[in-house]
Coordinates of C-alpha atoms in Angstrom, one line a residue:
Chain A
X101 CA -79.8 -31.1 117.1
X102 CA -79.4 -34.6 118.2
X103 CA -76.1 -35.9 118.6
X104 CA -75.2 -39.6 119.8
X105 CA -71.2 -41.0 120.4
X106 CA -70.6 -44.8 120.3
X107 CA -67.3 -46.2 119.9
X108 CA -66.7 -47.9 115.9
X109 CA -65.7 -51.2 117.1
X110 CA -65.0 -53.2 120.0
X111 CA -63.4 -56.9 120.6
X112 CA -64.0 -59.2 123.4
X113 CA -63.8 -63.3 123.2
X114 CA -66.6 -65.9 123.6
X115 CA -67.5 -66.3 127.6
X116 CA -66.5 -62.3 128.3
X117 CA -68.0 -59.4 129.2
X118 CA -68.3 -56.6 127.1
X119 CA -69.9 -53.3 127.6
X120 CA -70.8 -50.5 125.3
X121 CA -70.9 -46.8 125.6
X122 CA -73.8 -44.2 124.2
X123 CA -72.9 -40.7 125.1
X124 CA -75.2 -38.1 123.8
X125 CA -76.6 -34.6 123.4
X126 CA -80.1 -34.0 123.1
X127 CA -82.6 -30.8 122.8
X128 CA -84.8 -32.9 124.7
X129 CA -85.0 -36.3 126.6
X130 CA -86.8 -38.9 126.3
X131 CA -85.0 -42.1 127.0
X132 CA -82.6 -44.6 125.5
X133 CA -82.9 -47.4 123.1
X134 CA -80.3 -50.2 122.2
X135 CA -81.0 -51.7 118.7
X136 CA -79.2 -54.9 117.3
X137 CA -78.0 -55.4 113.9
X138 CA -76.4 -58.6 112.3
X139 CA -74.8 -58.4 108.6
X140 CA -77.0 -58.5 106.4
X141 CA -80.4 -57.8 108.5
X142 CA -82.5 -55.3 109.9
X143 CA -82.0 -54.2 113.6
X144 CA -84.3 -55.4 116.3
X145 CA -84.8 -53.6 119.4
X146 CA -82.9 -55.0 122.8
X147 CA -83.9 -52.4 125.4
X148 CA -85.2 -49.4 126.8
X149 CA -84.1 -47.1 129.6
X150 CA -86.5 -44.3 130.5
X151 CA -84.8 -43.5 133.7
X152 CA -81.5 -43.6 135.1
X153 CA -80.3 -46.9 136.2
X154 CA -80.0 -50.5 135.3
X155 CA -82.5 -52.6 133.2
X156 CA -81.9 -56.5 132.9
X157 CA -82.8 -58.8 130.0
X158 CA -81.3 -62.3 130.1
X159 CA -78.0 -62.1 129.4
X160 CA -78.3 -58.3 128.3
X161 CA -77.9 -55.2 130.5
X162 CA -79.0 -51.2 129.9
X163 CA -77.7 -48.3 131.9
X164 CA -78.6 -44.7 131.8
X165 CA -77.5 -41.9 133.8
X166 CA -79.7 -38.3 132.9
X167 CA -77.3 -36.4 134.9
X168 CA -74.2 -37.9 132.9
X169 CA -76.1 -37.8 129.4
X170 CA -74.8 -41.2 129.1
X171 CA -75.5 -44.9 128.6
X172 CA -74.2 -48.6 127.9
X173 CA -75.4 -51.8 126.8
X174 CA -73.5 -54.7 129.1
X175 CA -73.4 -58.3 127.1
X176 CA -72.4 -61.1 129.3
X177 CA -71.2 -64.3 128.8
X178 CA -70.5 -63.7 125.0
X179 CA -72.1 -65.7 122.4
X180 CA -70.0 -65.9 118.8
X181 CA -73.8 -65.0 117.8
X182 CA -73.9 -61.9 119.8
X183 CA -71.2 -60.4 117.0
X184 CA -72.6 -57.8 115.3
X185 CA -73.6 -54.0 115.2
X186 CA -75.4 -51.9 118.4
X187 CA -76.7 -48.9 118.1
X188 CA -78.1 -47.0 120.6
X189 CA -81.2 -44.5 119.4
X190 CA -83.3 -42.1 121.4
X191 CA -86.3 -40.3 120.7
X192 CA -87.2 -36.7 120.4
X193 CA -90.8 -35.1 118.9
X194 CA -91.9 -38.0 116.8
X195 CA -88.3 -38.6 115.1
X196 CA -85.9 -41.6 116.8
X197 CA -82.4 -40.5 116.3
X198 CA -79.4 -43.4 116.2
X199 CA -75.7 -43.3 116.9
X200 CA -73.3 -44.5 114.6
X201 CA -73.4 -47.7 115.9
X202 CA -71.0 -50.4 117.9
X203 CA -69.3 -53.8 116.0
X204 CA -68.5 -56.2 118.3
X205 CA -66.5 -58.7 117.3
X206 CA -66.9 -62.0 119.4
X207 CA -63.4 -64.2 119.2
X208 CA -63.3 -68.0 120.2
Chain B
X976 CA -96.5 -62.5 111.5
X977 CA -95.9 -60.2 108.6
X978 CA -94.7 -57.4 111.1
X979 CA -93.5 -54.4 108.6
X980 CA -92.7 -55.8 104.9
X981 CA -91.3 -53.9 102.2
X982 CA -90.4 -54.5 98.7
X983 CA -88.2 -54.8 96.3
X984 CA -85.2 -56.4 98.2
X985 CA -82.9 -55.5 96.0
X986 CA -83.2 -52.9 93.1
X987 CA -80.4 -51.5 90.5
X988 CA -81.4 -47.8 88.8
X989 CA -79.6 -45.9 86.3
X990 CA -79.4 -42.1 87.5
X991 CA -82.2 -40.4 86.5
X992 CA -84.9 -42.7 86.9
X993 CA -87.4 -42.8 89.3
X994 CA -88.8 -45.3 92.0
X995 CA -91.1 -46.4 94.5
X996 CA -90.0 -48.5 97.3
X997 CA -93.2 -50.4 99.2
X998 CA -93.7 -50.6 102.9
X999 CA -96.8 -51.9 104.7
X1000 CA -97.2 -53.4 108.3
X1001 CA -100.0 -54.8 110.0
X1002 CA -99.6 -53.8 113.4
X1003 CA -102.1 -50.9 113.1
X1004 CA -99.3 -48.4 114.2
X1005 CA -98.9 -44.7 114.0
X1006 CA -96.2 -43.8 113.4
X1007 CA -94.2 -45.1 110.2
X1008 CA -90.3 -43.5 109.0
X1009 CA -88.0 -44.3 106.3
X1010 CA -84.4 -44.6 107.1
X1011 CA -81.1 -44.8 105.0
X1012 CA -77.9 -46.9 106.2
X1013 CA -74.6 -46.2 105.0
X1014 CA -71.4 -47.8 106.3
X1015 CA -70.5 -46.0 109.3
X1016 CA -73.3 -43.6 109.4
X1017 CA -75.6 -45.2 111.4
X1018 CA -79.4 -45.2 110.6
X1019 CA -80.5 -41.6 109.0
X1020 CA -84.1 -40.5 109.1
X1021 CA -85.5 -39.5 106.1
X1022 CA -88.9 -39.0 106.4
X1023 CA -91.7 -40.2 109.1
X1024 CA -95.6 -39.8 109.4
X1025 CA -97.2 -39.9 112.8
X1026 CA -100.6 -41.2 111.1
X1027 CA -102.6 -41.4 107.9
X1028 CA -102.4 -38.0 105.9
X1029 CA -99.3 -36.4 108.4
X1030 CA -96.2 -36.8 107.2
X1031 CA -92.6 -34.8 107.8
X1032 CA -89.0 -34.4 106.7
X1033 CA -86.5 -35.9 108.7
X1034 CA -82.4 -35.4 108.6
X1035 CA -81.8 -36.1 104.9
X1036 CA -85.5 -35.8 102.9
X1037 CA -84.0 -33.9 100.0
X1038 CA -84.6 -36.4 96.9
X1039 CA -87.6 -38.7 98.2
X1040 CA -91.3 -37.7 98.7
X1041 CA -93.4 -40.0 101.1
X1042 CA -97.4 -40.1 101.0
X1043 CA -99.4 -41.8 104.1
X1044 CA -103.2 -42.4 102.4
X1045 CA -103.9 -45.4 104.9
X1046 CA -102.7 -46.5 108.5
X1047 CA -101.1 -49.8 106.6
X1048 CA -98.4 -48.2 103.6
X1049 CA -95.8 -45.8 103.5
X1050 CA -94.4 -45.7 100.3
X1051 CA -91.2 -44.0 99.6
X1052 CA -90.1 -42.2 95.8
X1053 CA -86.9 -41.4 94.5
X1054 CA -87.8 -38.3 92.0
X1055 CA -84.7 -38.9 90.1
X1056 CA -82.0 -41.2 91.6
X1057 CA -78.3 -40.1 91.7
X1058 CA -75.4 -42.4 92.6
X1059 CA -75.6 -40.5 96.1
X1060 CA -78.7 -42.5 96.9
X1061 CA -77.1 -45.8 96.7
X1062 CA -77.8 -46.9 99.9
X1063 CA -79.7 -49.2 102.5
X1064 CA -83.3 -48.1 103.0
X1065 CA -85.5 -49.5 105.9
X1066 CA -88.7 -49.3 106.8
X1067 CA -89.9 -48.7 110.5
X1068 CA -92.8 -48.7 112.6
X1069 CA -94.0 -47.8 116.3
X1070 CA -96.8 -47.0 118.4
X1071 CA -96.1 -44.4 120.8
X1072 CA -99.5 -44.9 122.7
X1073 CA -98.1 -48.7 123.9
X1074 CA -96.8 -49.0 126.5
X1075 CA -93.6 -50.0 124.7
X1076 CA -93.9 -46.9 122.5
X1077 CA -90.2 -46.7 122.1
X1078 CA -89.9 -50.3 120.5
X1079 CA -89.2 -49.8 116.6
X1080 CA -90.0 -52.9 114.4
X1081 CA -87.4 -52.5 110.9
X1082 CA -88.1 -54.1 107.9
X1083 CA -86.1 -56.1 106.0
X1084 CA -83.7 -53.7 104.4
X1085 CA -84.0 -53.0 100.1
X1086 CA -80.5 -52.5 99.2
X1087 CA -80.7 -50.1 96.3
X1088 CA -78.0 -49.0 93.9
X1089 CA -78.1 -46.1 91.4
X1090 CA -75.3 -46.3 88.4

């Protein structure tokens, strides 16, 4: 089976950096995804991570380590927009399995 | 861009009766799934089709039926809804031939409760 951790909730204030972690256990591996979800809406995809390392998008960051089985998702400079719910998702033969998913609070 | 769109938004059943909820996109992809969202569960997969007349069960199929006639729709049915189905459904699309094959693009959401 597919099994992916994510911490429930995490807090950080406006300005901050904030990073969050994906731990997970797969039959098979084919890279990580980080999906985000505001109240209310559907969730929109943020980044990929095929192979290990770091992948940059503006103010977001992935990470992924094979070896580790783990990844994170690195928001900096926090936005009070950028509060909402992460997953992180991976696929495996045709079916995308998510973690539980991330709520990030963003304080002023 | 429509992108994936699926209807009704919002729906209220009485247990026992049965439903179709719509989903279409115009992206010409592949591969099409259904997902359910409760709070603190995540997304669940319910049932996905990797093209037009291929479809499979996912983590939680038991008490919807999926049909994939055409590239376009994915319709998903409750045979007979019980409060256990009140729930979050989404819609989702991908092409695993692009070179962003991993990118899922989610519907709306249809927000469904069964009393």
């Amino acid at each position: 089976g597919q099994s992916l951790e994510q911490p429930s909730e995490v807090t950080a204030v406006e300005g901050a950096i904030v990073q969050i972690n994906c731990t997970y256990q797969t039959s098979g591996f084919y890279g990580l995804s980080w999906y985000q979800q505001h109240d209310g809406g559907a969730p929109t995809f943020l980044s990929y991570n095929a192979l290990d390392g770091l992948e940059e998008t503006g103010r977001f960051s992935s990470f992924l380590s094979r070896s580790d089985s783990y990844g994170y998702l690195l928001l900096q400079e926090l936005q009070m927009k950028d509060s909402a719910s992460y997953f992180c998702a991976t696929p495996n033969f045709n079916k995308f399995y998510f973690g539980s998913g991330t709520k990030l609070n963003v304080k002023p | 861009n429509a992108g994936v769109t699926q209807t009704p938004k919002f729906q209220v059943l009485k247990t026992g009766q049965s439903m179709t909820l719509q989903c279409a996109q115009d992206m010409n992809h592949e591969y099409m799934s259904w997902y359910r969202q409760d709070p603190g569960m995540g997304l669940r997969l319910i049932h996905y089709s990797v093209g037009a007349g291929i479809t499979d069960q996912g983590e939680v199929p038991n008490g919807y039926n999926v049909s994939r006639s055409t590239t376009e729709d994915f319709p998903l049915r409750l045979l007979s809804a019980a409060p256990s189905q009140t729930s979050v459904y989404f819609c989702a699309s991908s092409n695993p031939r692009q070179r962003a094959g991993n990118t899922i693009y989610f519907g709306e959401g249809s927000w469904l409760t069964v009393v």
